mmCIF file of C-alpha atoms and ligand atoms in Angstrom:
data_model
loop_
_atom_site.group_PDB
_atom_site.id
_atom_site.type_symbol
_atom_site.label_atom_id
_atom_site.label_comp_id
_atom_site.label_asym_id
_atom_site.label_seq_id
_atom_site.Cartn_x
_atom_site.Cartn_y
_atom_site.Cartn_z
ATOM 1 C CA MET A 1 129.324 91.909 69.497
ATOM 2 C CA SER A 2 125.510 90.608 70.495
ATOM 3 C CA ILE A 3 124.243 89.775 74.000
ATOM 4 C CA LEU A 4 123.006 85.747 74.547
ATOM 5 C CA VAL A 5 120.472 85.970 76.623
ATOM 6 C CA LEU A 6 119.461 82.600 77.845
ATOM 7 C CA GLY A 7 116.069 81.907 79.437
ATOM 8 C CA GLY A 8 115.250 86.454 78.289
ATOM 9 C CA ALA A 9 111.711 85.542 78.038
ATOM 10 C CA GLY A 10 110.932 84.177 81.890
ATOM 11 C CA TYR A 11 110.365 87.424 84.293
ATOM 12 C CA ILE A 12 113.779 88.920 85.008
ATOM 13 C CA GLY A 13 114.858 87.928 81.314
ATOM 14 C CA SER A 14 112.819 89.629 79.957
ATOM 15 C CA HIS A 15 113.184 92.798 81.603
ATOM 16 C CA THR A 16 117.287 92.788 81.455
ATOM 17 C CA VAL A 17 116.374 92.248 77.531
ATOM 18 C CA ASP A 18 114.171 95.343 77.539
ATOM 19 C CA HIS A 19 116.880 97.572 79.752
ATOM 20 C CA LEU A 20 119.646 95.623 77.169
ATOM 21 C CA CYS A 21 117.697 97.414 74.040
ATOM 22 C CA SER A 22 116.785 100.077 75.229
ATOM 23 C CA MET A 23 120.582 100.771 75.717
ATOM 24 C CA GLY A 24 121.614 99.462 72.389
ATOM 25 C CA TYR A 25 123.046 96.555 72.627
ATOM 26 C CA ASP A 26 122.677 93.268 70.350
ATOM 27 C CA VAL A 27 120.525 91.149 71.968
ATOM 28 C CA ILE A 28 119.410 87.852 71.373
ATOM 29 C CA VAL A 29 117.077 85.602 73.229
ATOM 30 C CA ALA A 30 117.247 81.878 73.672
ATOM 31 C CA ASP A 31 114.371 80.126 75.888
ATOM 32 C CA ASN A 32 112.703 76.750 75.907
ATOM 33 C CA LEU A 33 109.236 78.891 76.834
ATOM 34 C CA GLU A 34 108.653 76.137 79.487
ATOM 35 C CA THR A 35 107.372 79.169 81.738
ATOM 36 C CA GLY A 36 108.654 82.549 79.782
ATOM 37 C CA HIS A 37 106.309 83.785 77.620
ATOM 38 C CA LYS A 38 107.787 84.866 73.802
ATOM 39 C CA VAL A 39 105.649 88.023 73.785
ATOM 40 C CA ALA A 40 107.985 89.063 76.413
ATOM 41 C CA VAL A 41 110.555 89.341 74.769
ATOM 42 C CA ASN A 42 111.453 93.457 73.397
ATOM 43 C CA LYS A 43 110.867 93.192 69.632
ATOM 44 C CA ASP A 44 114.710 94.557 69.196
ATOM 45 C CA ALA A 45 115.807 91.202 70.157
ATOM 46 C CA LYS A 46 116.211 88.129 67.859
ATOM 47 C CA PHE A 47 114.894 85.606 69.228
ATOM 48 C CA TYR A 48 115.088 81.026 69.637
ATOM 49 C CA GLN A 49 113.625 78.605 71.048
ATOM 50 C CA GLY A 50 114.908 75.924 72.447
ATOM 51 C CA ASP A 51 116.800 73.955 75.332
ATOM 52 C CA ILE A 52 120.152 74.869 77.432
ATOM 53 C CA ARG A 53 121.006 70.875 78.065
ATOM 54 C CA ASP A 54 120.381 70.374 73.740
ATOM 55 C CA LYS A 55 123.762 71.439 72.787
ATOM 56 C CA GLU A 56 123.209 70.728 68.896
ATOM 57 C CA PHE A 57 121.196 73.427 69.574
ATOM 58 C CA LEU A 58 123.360 75.599 71.532
ATOM 59 C CA ILE A 59 126.471 74.638 68.632
ATOM 60 C CA LYS A 60 123.911 76.175 65.775
ATOM 61 C CA LEU A 61 122.739 79.326 68.135
ATOM 62 C CA PHE A 62 126.776 80.084 68.769
ATOM 63 C CA GLN A 63 128.109 79.371 64.888
ATOM 64 C CA ASN A 64 125.361 81.335 63.426
ATOM 65 C CA GLU A 65 125.310 85.149 65.693
ATOM 66 C CA ASP A 66 128.089 87.245 66.591
ATOM 67 C CA ILE A 67 128.170 85.992 70.707
ATOM 68 C CA THR A 68 130.918 88.184 72.934
ATOM 69 C CA ASP A 69 128.380 87.698 76.185
ATOM 70 C CA VAL A 70 126.013 85.567 78.027
ATOM 71 C CA ILE A 71 123.699 86.268 80.656
ATOM 72 C CA HIS A 72 122.290 82.821 81.927
ATOM 73 C CA PHE A 73 118.364 83.122 83.911
ATOM 74 C CA ALA A 74 117.569 79.686 82.448
ATOM 75 C CA ALA A 75 116.948 77.393 85.042
ATOM 76 C CA PHE A 76 114.085 76.408 87.844
ATOM 77 C CA SER A 77 113.703 78.239 91.172
ATOM 78 C CA ILE A 78 110.763 77.615 92.621
ATOM 79 C CA VAL A 79 112.223 76.239 96.305
ATOM 80 C CA PRO A 80 109.053 74.412 97.122
ATOM 81 C CA GLU A 81 109.164 72.738 94.046
ATOM 82 C CA SER A 82 112.757 71.491 94.719
ATOM 83 C CA MET A 83 112.240 69.736 97.953
ATOM 84 C CA LYS A 84 110.013 67.503 95.687
ATOM 85 C CA ASP A 85 111.950 66.855 93.505
ATOM 86 C CA PRO A 86 115.860 68.087 93.833
ATOM 87 C CA LEU A 87 116.404 65.981 90.114
ATOM 88 C CA LYS A 88 114.407 68.605 88.432
ATOM 89 C CA TYR A 89 116.571 71.039 89.657
ATOM 90 C CA PHE A 90 120.636 69.132 88.890
ATOM 91 C CA ASP A 91 119.144 68.484 85.811
ATOM 92 C CA ASN A 92 117.941 71.735 83.720
ATOM 93 C CA ASN A 93 120.105 74.221 86.566
ATOM 94 C CA THR A 94 123.445 72.103 87.135
ATOM 95 C CA TYR A 95 123.503 70.669 83.938
ATOM 96 C CA GLY A 96 122.014 73.275 81.599
ATOM 97 C CA MET A 97 125.109 75.243 82.589
ATOM 98 C CA ILE A 98 127.687 72.401 82.004
ATOM 99 C CA SER A 99 125.970 72.070 78.384
ATOM 100 C CA LEU A 100 126.268 75.784 78.174
ATOM 101 C CA LEU A 101 130.305 76.203 79.297
ATOM 102 C CA GLU A 102 131.309 73.332 77.146
ATOM 103 C CA VAL A 103 130.179 75.157 74.554
ATOM 104 C CA MET A 104 131.139 78.563 75.411
ATOM 105 C CA LYS A 105 134.671 76.820 75.481
ATOM 106 C CA ASP A 106 134.279 75.578 72.022
ATOM 107 C CA PHE A 107 133.484 79.125 70.887
ATOM 108 C CA ASP A 108 135.857 80.474 72.487
ATOM 109 C CA VAL A 109 132.879 83.000 73.849
ATOM 110 C CA LYS A 110 134.941 84.518 77.542
ATOM 111 C CA HIS A 111 131.763 86.451 79.853
ATOM 112 C CA ILE A 112 129.313 84.692 80.942
ATOM 113 C CA VAL A 113 127.012 86.795 83.862
ATOM 114 C CA PHE A 114 124.899 84.195 86.034
ATOM 115 C CA SER A 115 121.703 84.800 87.888
ATOM 116 C CA SER A 116 122.662 83.692 91.717
ATOM 117 C CA THR A 117 120.730 83.439 95.320
ATOM 118 C CA ALA A 118 120.496 84.260 98.105
ATOM 119 C CA ALA A 119 119.416 80.482 98.899
ATOM 120 C CA THR A 120 123.010 79.791 98.659
ATOM 121 C CA TYR A 121 123.429 81.159 102.435
ATOM 122 C CA GLY A 122 121.051 79.115 103.540
ATOM 123 C CA GLU A 123 120.569 79.957 107.586
ATOM 124 C CA PRO A 124 122.373 82.781 107.639
ATOM 125 C CA LYS A 125 124.865 83.390 110.462
ATOM 126 C CA GLN A 126 124.572 86.767 110.341
ATOM 127 C CA ILE A 127 122.274 89.407 109.498
ATOM 128 C CA PRO A 128 122.748 91.355 106.924
ATOM 129 C CA ILE A 129 124.636 88.664 104.764
ATOM 130 C CA LYS A 130 128.002 89.515 102.984
ATOM 131 C CA GLU A 131 128.959 87.806 100.104
ATOM 132 C CA THR A 132 132.189 86.193 101.607
ATOM 133 C CA ASP A 133 130.096 84.528 104.793
ATOM 134 C CA PRO A 134 129.093 80.610 104.178
ATOM 135 C CA THR A 135 127.204 79.139 101.593
ATOM 136 C CA ILE A 136 125.143 76.299 103.642
ATOM 137 C CA PRO A 137 121.904 75.900 101.228
ATOM 138 C CA THR A 138 119.011 74.608 103.300
ATOM 139 C CA ASN A 139 117.389 73.344 99.563
ATOM 140 C CA PRO A 140 118.086 72.090 96.714
ATOM 141 C CA TYR A 141 117.235 75.251 94.603
ATOM 142 C CA GLY A 142 120.229 77.118 96.364
ATOM 143 C CA GLU A 143 122.634 73.731 95.962
ATOM 144 C CA SER A 144 121.844 73.575 92.201
ATOM 145 C CA LYS A 145 122.907 77.558 91.870
ATOM 146 C CA LEU A 146 126.155 77.121 94.589
ATOM 147 C CA ALA A 147 127.225 73.758 92.283
ATOM 148 C CA MET A 148 126.618 76.419 89.171
ATOM 149 C CA GLU A 149 128.950 79.335 90.739
ATOM 150 C CA LYS A 150 131.671 76.210 91.640
ATOM 151 C CA ILE A 151 131.500 74.924 87.510
ATOM 152 C CA MET A 152 131.420 78.493 86.901
ATOM 153 C CA HIS A 153 135.143 78.973 89.297
ATOM 154 C CA TRP A 154 136.955 75.939 87.353
ATOM 155 C CA SER A 155 135.618 77.137 84.177
ATOM 156 C CA ASP A 156 137.529 80.339 84.915
ATOM 157 C CA VAL A 157 140.639 78.532 86.320
ATOM 158 C CA ALA A 158 140.890 75.926 82.902
ATOM 159 C CA TYR A 159 139.545 77.744 80.156
ATOM 160 C CA GLY A 160 139.374 81.978 81.523
ATOM 161 C CA ILE A 161 135.933 82.155 81.030
ATOM 162 C CA LYS A 162 135.694 85.350 83.010
ATOM 163 C CA PHE A 163 131.819 84.987 85.397
ATOM 164 C CA VAL A 164 129.529 87.783 88.552
ATOM 165 C CA ALA A 165 127.499 85.856 89.666
ATOM 166 C CA LEU A 166 124.476 87.613 90.672
ATOM 167 C CA ARG A 167 123.367 86.581 94.507
ATOM 168 C CA TYR A 168 119.813 87.887 93.692
ATOM 169 C CA PHE A 169 117.526 87.840 97.393
ATOM 170 C CA ASN A 170 113.710 88.403 96.268
ATOM 171 C CA VAL A 171 112.931 90.147 93.419
ATOM 172 C CA ALA A 172 109.470 91.654 92.631
ATOM 173 C CA GLY A 173 107.661 94.762 91.064
ATOM 174 C CA ALA A 174 107.202 95.404 87.238
ATOM 175 C CA LYS A 175 108.055 97.827 84.424
ATOM 176 C CA PRO A 176 106.348 100.649 86.000
ATOM 177 C CA ASP A 177 104.629 101.304 82.334
ATOM 178 C CA GLY A 178 102.944 97.566 83.211
ATOM 179 C CA THR A 179 103.949 96.651 79.658
ATOM 180 C CA ILE A 180 105.389 93.623 80.292
ATOM 181 C CA GLY A 181 105.865 91.785 84.568
ATOM 182 C CA GLU A 182 105.610 88.594 86.835
ATOM 183 C CA ASP A 183 103.626 85.296 84.706
ATOM 184 C CA HIS A 184 104.464 82.075 85.974
ATOM 185 C CA HIS A 185 101.527 78.941 86.294
ATOM 186 C CA PRO A 186 100.914 79.150 89.180
ATOM 187 C CA GLU A 187 102.277 81.616 90.595
ATOM 188 C CA THR A 188 105.067 80.786 93.969
ATOM 189 C CA HIS A 189 106.047 83.813 94.881
ATOM 190 C CA LEU A 190 104.317 85.862 97.665
ATOM 191 C CA ILE A 191 103.538 89.794 96.495
ATOM 192 C CA PRO A 192 102.276 87.726 93.411
ATOM 193 C CA VAL A 193 100.388 85.211 95.227
ATOM 194 C CA VAL A 194 99.112 88.209 97.092
ATOM 195 C CA LEU A 195 97.697 89.951 94.220
ATOM 196 C CA GLU A 196 96.151 87.140 93.105
ATOM 197 C CA VAL A 197 94.006 87.364 96.527
ATOM 198 C CA ALA A 198 93.243 90.663 95.966
ATOM 199 C CA ALA A 199 91.908 90.433 91.823
ATOM 200 C CA GLY A 200 89.334 87.750 93.393
ATOM 201 C CA GLN A 201 91.725 84.823 91.799
ATOM 202 C CA ARG A 202 92.100 82.789 95.248
ATOM 203 C CA ASP A 203 90.251 83.028 98.083
ATOM 204 C CA LYS A 204 92.320 83.863 101.127
ATOM 205 C CA LEU A 205 96.301 83.941 100.993
ATOM 206 C CA THR A 206 98.265 81.431 103.388
ATOM 207 C CA ILE A 207 101.103 82.839 105.119
ATOM 208 C CA PHE A 208 103.909 79.763 105.748
ATOM 209 C CA GLY A 209 104.763 79.816 110.023
ATOM 210 C CA ASP A 210 104.332 82.970 112.070
ATOM 211 C CA ASP A 211 106.541 80.674 114.798
ATOM 212 C CA TYR A 212 109.689 82.021 113.395
ATOM 213 C CA ASP A 213 112.674 83.897 115.200
ATOM 214 C CA THR A 214 111.602 87.200 113.958
ATOM 215 C CA GLU A 215 109.602 89.758 115.487
ATOM 216 C CA ASP A 216 105.903 89.250 114.071
ATOM 217 C CA GLY A 217 107.077 85.042 113.773
ATOM 218 C CA THR A 218 107.114 84.951 110.129
ATOM 219 C CA ASN A 219 109.528 84.616 107.478
ATOM 220 C CA VAL A 220 111.576 88.007 106.451
ATOM 221 C CA ARG A 221 112.635 88.406 103.096
ATOM 222 C CA ASP A 222 114.452 91.632 101.665
ATOM 223 C CA TYR A 223 112.555 92.326 97.961
ATOM 224 C CA VAL A 224 115.075 94.398 95.034
ATOM 225 C CA HIS A 225 113.008 95.693 92.034
ATOM 226 C CA VAL A 226 113.217 93.820 88.870
ATOM 227 C CA GLU A 227 113.958 97.070 86.770
ATOM 228 C CA ASP A 228 116.774 97.339 89.533
ATOM 229 C CA LEU A 229 118.127 93.677 88.848
ATOM 230 C CA ALA A 230 117.769 94.581 84.720
ATOM 231 C CA GLU A 231 120.169 97.178 84.950
ATOM 232 C CA ALA A 232 122.579 95.357 87.671
ATOM 233 C CA HIS A 233 123.047 92.535 84.884
ATOM 234 C CA ARG A 234 124.136 95.187 82.291
ATOM 235 C CA LEU A 235 126.857 96.575 84.882
ATOM 236 C CA ALA A 236 128.184 93.508 84.962
ATOM 237 C CA MET A 237 128.795 92.783 81.607
ATOM 238 C CA GLU A 238 129.995 95.813 81.141
ATOM 239 C CA PHE A 239 132.133 94.943 84.343
ATOM 240 C CA LEU A 240 133.206 91.720 82.405
ATOM 241 C CA ARG A 241 133.967 93.534 79.420
ATOM 242 C CA LYS A 242 135.931 96.070 80.931
ATOM 243 C CA GLY A 243 138.412 92.698 81.236
ATOM 244 C CA ASN A 244 137.883 92.384 84.934
ATOM 245 C CA GLU A 245 138.470 89.685 87.129
ATOM 246 C CA SER A 246 135.434 86.822 88.236
ATOM 247 C CA ASN A 247 133.144 88.150 90.785
ATOM 248 C CA VAL A 248 130.045 87.330 93.256
ATOM 249 C CA PHE A 249 127.739 90.081 94.336
ATOM 250 C CA ASN A 250 124.996 90.366 96.402
ATOM 251 C CA LEU A 251 121.593 92.044 94.898
ATOM 252 C CA GLY A 252 119.147 93.057 97.032
ATOM 253 C CA SER A 253 117.485 96.474 99.016
ATOM 254 C CA SER A 254 119.494 95.269 102.607
ATOM 255 C CA ASN A 255 115.934 96.050 104.185
ATOM 256 C CA GLY A 256 114.062 93.166 105.387
ATOM 257 C CA PHE A 257 109.969 93.024 105.302
ATOM 258 C CA SER A 258 107.831 90.307 106.550
ATOM 259 C CA ASN A 259 105.542 88.033 104.982
ATOM 260 C CA LYS A 260 103.163 90.062 107.891
ATOM 261 C CA GLU A 261 104.456 93.969 106.948
ATOM 262 C CA ILE A 262 104.603 92.631 102.835
ATOM 263 C CA LEU A 263 101.084 92.038 103.084
ATOM 264 C CA SER A 264 100.016 94.880 105.179
ATOM 265 C CA ALA A 265 101.438 97.015 102.500
ATOM 266 C CA ALA A 266 100.156 94.992 99.421
ATOM 267 C CA ARG A 267 96.756 96.160 101.484
ATOM 268 C CA GLU A 268 96.869 99.604 101.578
ATOM 269 C CA VAL A 269 98.369 99.875 97.857
ATOM 270 C CA THR A 270 95.231 97.526 96.491
ATOM 271 C CA ARG A 271 92.541 99.101 98.628
ATOM 272 C CA LYS A 272 91.922 95.663 98.746
ATOM 273 C CA GLU A 273 90.838 93.696 101.707
ATOM 274 C CA ILE A 274 92.826 90.675 101.028
ATOM 275 C CA PRO A 275 91.967 87.451 103.267
ATOM 276 C CA ALA A 276 94.924 85.621 105.022
ATOM 277 C CA GLU A 277 94.979 82.965 107.695
ATOM 278 C CA ILE A 278 98.054 81.359 108.823
ATOM 279 C CA GLY A 279 99.289 77.679 107.770
ATOM 280 C CA PRO A 280 102.290 75.108 108.664
ATOM 281 C CA ARG A 281 106.063 75.711 107.578
ATOM 282 C CA ARG A 282 107.018 75.341 104.563
ATOM 283 C CA PRO A 283 110.073 72.930 104.028
ATOM 284 C CA GLY A 284 113.381 73.999 103.280
ATOM 285 C CA ASP A 285 112.502 78.663 104.040
ATOM 286 C CA PRO A 286 115.398 80.288 106.165
ATOM 287 C CA SER A 287 113.955 82.103 109.049
ATOM 288 C CA THR A 288 115.829 85.947 107.797
ATOM 289 C CA LEU A 289 117.272 87.187 105.262
ATOM 290 C CA ILE A 290 118.534 90.340 104.302
ATOM 291 C CA ALA A 291 121.704 91.640 101.261
ATOM 292 C CA ALA A 292 124.350 93.439 102.648
ATOM 293 C CA SER A 293 124.481 95.225 98.934
ATOM 294 C CA ASP A 294 127.341 97.494 99.332
ATOM 295 C CA LYS A 295 130.147 96.159 96.949
ATOM 296 C CA ALA A 296 127.821 96.074 94.122
ATOM 297 C CA ARG A 297 127.434 99.737 94.718
ATOM 298 C CA LYS A 298 131.053 100.018 95.427
ATOM 299 C CA ILE A 299 132.768 98.553 92.864
ATOM 300 C CA LEU A 300 129.760 97.764 90.380
ATOM 301 C CA GLY A 301 128.463 101.414 90.888
ATOM 302 C CA TRP A 302 125.008 99.571 90.625
ATOM 303 C CA THR A 303 122.271 102.339 92.425
ATOM 304 C CA PRO A 304 118.865 100.817 92.729
ATOM 305 C CA LYS A 305 116.220 103.389 91.980
ATOM 306 C CA TYR A 306 113.136 101.565 93.742
ATOM 307 C CA ASP A 307 114.084 100.167 97.780
ATOM 308 C CA ASP A 308 110.841 101.016 98.377
ATOM 309 C CA VAL A 309 108.598 97.647 98.575
ATOM 310 C CA HIS A 310 104.836 100.033 98.478
ATOM 311 C CA LYS A 311 106.821 101.076 94.892
ATOM 312 C CA MET A 312 107.386 97.224 93.922
ATOM 313 C CA ILE A 313 103.918 96.029 94.306
ATOM 314 C CA GLU A 314 102.326 99.159 93.121
ATOM 315 C CA ASP A 315 104.309 98.001 89.648
ATOM 316 C CA ALA A 316 103.258 94.518 90.448
ATOM 317 C CA TRP A 317 99.808 95.642 90.310
ATOM 318 C CA ASN A 318 99.798 98.068 87.859
ATOM 319 C CA PHE A 319 100.485 94.375 85.537
ATOM 320 C CA LYS A 320 98.560 92.526 87.054
ATOM 321 C CA SER A 321 94.484 94.413 87.106
ATOM 322 C CA THR A 322 95.587 94.961 82.785
ATOM 323 C CA HIS A 323 96.843 91.167 82.645
ATOM 324 C CA LEU A 324 94.350 89.540 85.352
ATOM 325 C CA ASN A 325 95.066 86.196 83.259
ATOM 326 C CA GLY A 326 99.121 87.055 82.519
ATOM 327 C CA TYR A 327 100.548 87.398 78.506
ATOM 328 C CA GLY A 328 97.204 84.750 78.334
ATOM 329 C CA GLU A 329 99.366 83.343 75.512
ATOM 330 C CA GLU A 330 98.423 79.574 77.129
HETATM 331 N N1 NAD B 1 112.988 85.316 91.176
HETATM 332 C C1 NAD B 1 113.273 86.385 91.575
HETATM 333 O O1 NAD B 1 113.125 86.110 92.975
HETATM 334 C C2 NAD B 1 115.150 84.895 91.360
HETATM 335 C C3 NAD B 1 115.714 85.547 92.797
HETATM 336 C C4 NAD B 1 116.935 85.009 92.991
HETATM 337 C C5 NAD B 1 117.418 84.608 91.900
HETATM 338 N N2 NAD B 1 116.930 83.822 91.092
HETATM 339 C C6 NAD B 1 117.058 83.315 88.880
HETATM 340 O O2 NAD B 1 117.022 84.224 88.253
HETATM 341 C C7 NAD B 1 116.699 83.515 87.099
HETATM 342 C C8 NAD B 1 115.399 84.434 86.117
HETATM 343 O O3 NAD B 1 114.060 83.586 87.254
HETATM 344 P P1 NAD B 1 112.525 83.841 87.042
HETATM 345 O O4 NAD B 1 112.087 84.701 88.016
HETATM 346 O O5 NAD B 1 112.757 85.441 85.899
HETATM 347 O O6 NAD B 1 111.915 82.867 86.406
HETATM 348 P P2 NAD B 1 111.393 82.383 84.767
HETATM 349 O O7 NAD B 1 111.157 81.034 85.605
HETATM 350 O O8 NAD B 1 110.270 83.849 84.613
HETATM 351 O O9 NAD B 1 112.149 82.547 84.752
HETATM 352 C C9 NAD B 1 113.203 81.610 83.720
HETATM 353 C C10 NAD B 1 113.505 81.545 82.344
HETATM 354 O O10 NAD B 1 113.873 80.535 81.624
HETATM 355 C C11 NAD B 1 113.713 79.280 80.883
HETATM 356 N N3 NAD B 1 114.128 78.113 81.178
HETATM 357 C C12 NAD B 1 114.047 77.454 81.705
HETATM 358 N N4 NAD B 1 115.166 76.362 81.333
HETATM 359 C C13 NAD B 1 115.672 76.553 80.368
HETATM 360 C C14 NAD B 1 116.829 75.584 80.040
HETATM 361 N N5 NAD B 1 117.182 74.078 79.883
HETATM 362 N N6 NAD B 1 117.029 75.942 77.771
HETATM 363 C C15 NAD B 1 116.047 77.403 77.512
HETATM 364 N N7 NAD B 1 115.176 78.229 78.673
HETATM 365 C C16 NAD B 1 115.124 78.463 79.698
HETATM 366 C C17 NAD B 1 112.293 79.972 80.808
HETATM 367 O O11 NAD B 1 111.686 79.169 79.880
HETATM 368 C C18 NAD B 1 112.412 80.976 81.258
HETATM 369 O O12 NAD B 1 111.267 81.621 80.547
HETATM 370 C C19 NAD B 1 116.555 82.410 87.136
HETATM 371 O O13 NAD B 1 118.471 81.714 86.639
HETATM 372 C C20 NAD B 1 116.662 81.803 89.047
HETATM 373 O O14 NAD B 1 117.082 81.366 89.528
HETATM 374 C C21 NAD B 1 115.055 84.402 90.814
HETATM 375 O O1 UPG B 2 101.633 81.620 99.619
HETATM 376 C C1 UPG B 2 102.459 82.368 99.920
HETATM 377 C C2 UPG B 2 103.522 82.335 99.221
HETATM 378 C C3 UPG B 2 105.293 82.407 99.960
HETATM 379 N N1 UPG B 2 105.402 82.107 101.282
HETATM 380 C C4 UPG B 2 106.533 82.817 101.403
HETATM 381 O O2 UPG B 2 106.820 83.880 101.466
HETATM 382 C C5 UPG B 2 108.464 85.025 101.901
HETATM 383 C C6 UPG B 2 108.766 84.821 100.633
HETATM 384 O O3 UPG B 2 108.688 83.156 99.926
HETATM 385 P P1 UPG B 2 108.868 83.531 98.083
HETATM 386 O O4 UPG B 2 107.751 84.309 97.243
HETATM 387 O O5 UPG B 2 108.254 81.724 97.747
HETATM 388 O O6 UPG B 2 110.318 83.337 97.612
HETATM 389 P P2 UPG B 2 111.335 82.403 97.933
HETATM 390 O O7 UPG B 2 111.228 81.168 98.859
HETATM 391 O O8 UPG B 2 112.554 83.704 99.755
HETATM 392 O O9 UPG B 2 112.219 82.725 97.076
HETATM 393 C C7 UPG B 2 112.715 83.686 95.668
HETATM 394 O O10 UPG B 2 113.872 84.223 96.723
HETATM 395 C C8 UPG B 2 115.047 83.741 96.800
HETATM 396 C C9 UPG B 2 116.111 84.399 97.502
HETATM 397 O O11 UPG B 2 115.892 84.776 98.389
HETATM 398 C C10 UPG B 2 115.354 83.094 95.380
HETATM 399 O O12 UPG B 2 116.548 81.986 95.065
HETATM 400 C C11 UPG B 2 114.159 82.417 94.693
HETATM 401 O O13 UPG B 2 113.926 81.943 93.227
HETATM 402 C C12 UPG B 2 113.307 83.644 94.784
HETATM 403 O O14 UPG B 2 111.588 82.757 94.172
HETATM 404 C C13 UPG B 2 108.819 83.270 101.974
HETATM 405 O O15 UPG B 2 108.611 82.876 103.967
HETATM 406 C C14 UPG B 2 106.775 82.268 102.010
HETATM 407 O O16 UPG B 2 107.287 80.739 102.950
HETATM 408 C C15 UPG B 2 104.175 82.778 101.978
HETATM 409 O O17 UPG B 2 103.801 82.719 103.164
HETATM 410 N N2 UPG B 2 102.987 82.533 101.682
#
């Protein structure tokens, strides 16, 4: 009974693998290392390097190992990149899902926990956003993930492959002991970019737009700690192992922070000046994304431990200040 974690060398995947190993689960990781780091993978997990679009690779993996559950992180996830190169996203994300489900079907593997996203909603009609709200993505990344959810739905109907889609909001933080964290090249996410400025690796932060219909004019996002997210994946996997039906859950803290608020929280945590300027809007950005996450709390029994954005920034800063150039593999 092994759990296969696809994309387990990435930011969220490595924290989830670490959590699963600490809970005594048998974990297999597969990752093509395009944006991930082998050193971030807990040593108790078995590692395979390969691409999920390579069916021969997947078939060998499912032949070699006794896989009962899949947790699927392996995808591209940068909103502005998807606006410039949508086909890259439909190929890796959406085609990757088809390749994976074909092999799961052939090997009779019936459980998949999937990294979905708040980007499936697009510009919300109401805040906080509920799982039943309309899904009209404003960028190809969100569209690729919504298509993946639909492909899983029909694979459940036809082949009985049960799924949990976890629509996460903005993920932040690092393992509090500072051993693993976020390391992307280049960084595009707000908190790691702000921390690169704090560390003197960038001159300034550019805030993308201050003319949105929000209190201070900058976008509002709901931040969730990566350690809480790791726990949610374990709970979702256990939910499927108990024989439950497929389901979709938001994962967020249900608190919104504007980009300006994140900047000032980072100034407090790091005690650095962090120069910033206002730039033009970034295409594809919805104005405000805040989760209603009571469904995950009620049905999965998820109880996030870290809903304070200062704690998320503090943990991210702890990793950053001890890994100035990330894991240093490149
Ligand atoms: N970071 C966020 O705020 C956020 C929010 C919502 C959803 N998500 C989703 O969570 C997942 C993980 O995000 P992350 O921030 O950890 O990203 P990441 O880039 O750090 O991790 C993705 C991992 O998947 C691997 N990978 C990508 N394509 C692959 C392929 N075809 N075959 C094998 N391995 C492949 C990469 O090498 C990397 O290790 C993604 O699916 C993303 O869409 C992230
Ligand atoms: O240098 C920067 C970087 C970001 N931002 C802003 O910060 C906010 C957050 O941006 P970012 O950290 O890039 O995250 P999102 O674009 O909100 O997307 C993240 O959060 C989504 C869920 O809400 C996930 O689906 C995506 O995978 C993940 O990248 C947005 O308003 C950006 O415009 C800036 O102003 N300056």
